Amino acid sequence: MSIPPGSEPTLWELHRAVSQLREDLRGDLAQLAARLDQVVTQDVYRADQRTIEQRIGQVETGLVSLRGECEQITERVEQQRREDQAQVVATRRLVLSSFVAPLLVMVVQLWLASRGTAQ
């Protein structure tokens, strides 16, 4: 409804307009309250950030210690590998001296024996 220019609104129209404004304001305040429920204070946010930073620091410290342990284990594995290779070399020498050397001595003795009997 439009009000002709120059005419004053009636009390009923004013009441209805104020009631409509009040309802609109209530809806807006309810939306604002809903949004404010999702907002945290700066103190809570800062405390949360400090907690997160502490947890990240603990994780970093744990990673550093794990990296150190990993390097120690890697060094031990390398040392064990070198020891195993040395053991393999020693075993080859033992095989050579245990089996091949006596065979050579036996061949030399047989050769000497055959030379001694042939003369």
Tab-separated table of C-alpha atoms in Angstrom:
chain	number	residue	atom	x	y	z
A	1	MET	CA	0.000	0.000	0.000
A	2	SER	CA	1.286	3.371	-0.788
A	3	ILE	CA	0.556	6.405	1.277
A	4	PRO	CA	-0.390	9.490	-0.606
A	5	PRO	CA	2.151	12.292	-0.212
A	6	GLY	CA	1.453	14.691	2.579
A	7	SER	CA	-0.752	12.340	4.518
A	8	GLU	CA	0.354	11.099	7.887
A	9	PRO	CA	0.529	7.323	8.571
A	10	THR	CA	-1.995	6.042	11.026
A	11	LEU	CA	-1.037	4.620	14.374
A	12	TRP	CA	-1.888	1.146	13.144
A	13	GLU	CA	0.495	1.536	10.189
A	14	LEU	CA	3.228	2.816	12.492
A	15	HIS	CA	2.642	-0.104	14.862
A	16	ARG	CA	2.813	-2.551	11.954
A	17	ALA	CA	6.047	-0.955	10.615
A	18	VAL	CA	7.677	-1.013	14.063
A	19	SER	CA	6.599	-4.642	14.551
A	20	GLN	CA	8.078	-5.545	11.170
A	21	LEU	CA	11.329	-3.782	12.078
A	22	ARG	CA	11.381	-5.608	15.403
A	23	GLU	CA	10.924	-8.984	13.677
A	24	ASP	CA	13.644	-8.150	11.164
A	25	LEU	CA	15.939	-7.091	14.001
A	26	ARG	CA	15.253	-10.319	15.901
A	27	GLY	CA	16.093	-12.398	12.824
A	28	ASP	CA	19.288	-10.430	12.253
A	29	LEU	CA	20.282	-10.753	15.914
A	30	ALA	CA	19.625	-14.509	15.803
A	31	GLN	CA	21.879	-14.813	12.748
A	32	LEU	CA	24.534	-12.722	14.462
A	33	ALA	CA	24.312	-14.864	17.612
A	34	ALA	CA	24.692	-18.008	15.487
A	35	ARG	CA	27.805	-16.569	13.866
A	36	LEU	CA	29.210	-15.467	17.216
A	37	ASP	CA	28.838	-19.025	18.513
A	38	GLN	CA	31.428	-20.046	15.917
A	39	VAL	CA	33.910	-17.304	16.868
A	40	VAL	CA	36.538	-17.828	19.558
A	41	THR	CA	38.280	-15.206	21.606
A	42	GLN	CA	41.858	-14.185	20.900
A	43	ASP	CA	42.993	-15.738	24.183
A	44	VAL	CA	41.540	-19.106	23.240
A	45	TYR	CA	43.002	-18.837	19.734
A	46	ARG	CA	46.461	-17.959	21.060
A	47	ALA	CA	46.337	-20.786	23.595
A	48	ASP	CA	45.373	-23.188	20.824
A	49	GLN	CA	48.217	-21.919	18.643
A	50	ARG	CA	50.711	-22.343	21.512
A	51	THR	CA	49.506	-25.895	22.035
A	52	ILE	CA	49.889	-26.643	18.330
A	53	GLU	CA	53.399	-25.136	18.304
A	54	GLN	CA	54.367	-27.245	21.327
A	55	ARG	CA	53.075	-30.395	19.639
A	56	ILE	CA	54.943	-29.547	16.439
A	57	GLY	CA	58.096	-28.992	18.499
A	58	GLN	CA	57.668	-32.371	20.164
A	59	VAL	CA	57.181	-34.043	16.786
A	60	GLU	CA	60.294	-32.309	15.421
A	61	THR	CA	62.305	-33.427	18.458
A	62	GLY	CA	61.051	-36.973	17.969
A	63	LEU	CA	62.012	-36.863	14.302
A	64	VAL	CA	65.511	-35.670	15.150
A	65	SER	CA	65.977	-38.509	17.622
A	66	LEU	CA	64.586	-41.024	15.122
A	67	ARG	CA	66.929	-39.696	12.453
A	68	GLY	CA	69.857	-40.147	14.861
A	69	GLU	CA	68.779	-43.687	15.672
A	70	CYS	CA	68.390	-44.441	11.960
A	71	GLU	CA	71.907	-43.172	11.268
A	72	GLN	CA	73.279	-45.289	14.129
A	73	ILE	CA	71.508	-48.376	12.817
A	74	THR	CA	72.776	-47.663	9.298
A	75	GLU	CA	76.330	-47.338	10.611
A	76	ARG	CA	75.983	-50.590	12.549
A	77	VAL	CA	74.671	-52.369	9.447
A	78	GLU	CA	77.591	-51.036	7.405
A	79	GLN	CA	80.046	-52.154	10.087
A	80	GLN	CA	78.424	-55.601	10.181
A	81	ARG	CA	78.626	-55.806	6.380
A	82	ARG	CA	82.348	-54.966	6.474
A	83	GLU	CA	82.900	-57.578	9.189
A	84	ASP	CA	80.968	-60.154	7.152
A	85	GLN	CA	83.102	-59.406	4.091
A	86	ALA	CA	86.259	-59.806	6.175
A	87	GLN	CA	84.903	-63.121	7.461
A	88	VAL	CA	84.251	-64.272	3.877
A	89	VAL	CA	87.818	-63.417	2.924
A	90	ALA	CA	89.127	-65.288	5.960
A	91	THR	CA	86.966	-68.298	5.093
A	92	ARG	CA	88.299	-68.333	1.528
A	93	ARG	CA	91.846	-68.246	2.831
A	94	LEU	CA	91.042	-71.111	5.194
A	95	VAL	CA	89.540	-73.154	2.351
A	96	LEU	CA	92.553	-72.451	0.209
A	97	SER	CA	95.013	-73.366	2.907
A	98	SER	CA	93.032	-76.365	4.132
A	99	PHE	CA	92.333	-78.070	0.808
A	100	VAL	CA	94.450	-76.659	-1.974
A	101	ALA	CA	97.760	-76.446	-0.112
A	102	PRO	CA	97.725	-80.119	0.971
A	103	LEU	CA	96.851	-81.125	-2.594
A	104	LEU	CA	99.825	-79.165	-3.892
A	105	VAL	CA	102.088	-80.749	-1.294
A	106	MET	CA	100.784	-84.197	-2.287
A	107	VAL	CA	101.367	-83.466	-5.999
A	108	VAL	CA	104.913	-82.304	-5.255
A	109	GLN	CA	105.549	-85.444	-3.152
A	110	LEU	CA	104.176	-87.683	-5.886
A	111	TRP	CA	106.312	-85.935	-8.465
A	112	LEU	CA	109.363	-86.230	-6.268
A	113	ALA	CA	108.554	-89.868	-5.562
A	114	SER	CA	108.151	-90.595	-9.246
A	115	ARG	CA	111.446	-88.916	-10.030
A	116	GLY	CA	113.172	-90.782	-7.264
A	117	THR	CA	112.018	-94.218	-8.373
A	118	ALA	CA	112.636	-93.560	-12.042
A	119	GLN	CA	116.362	-92.899	-11.575
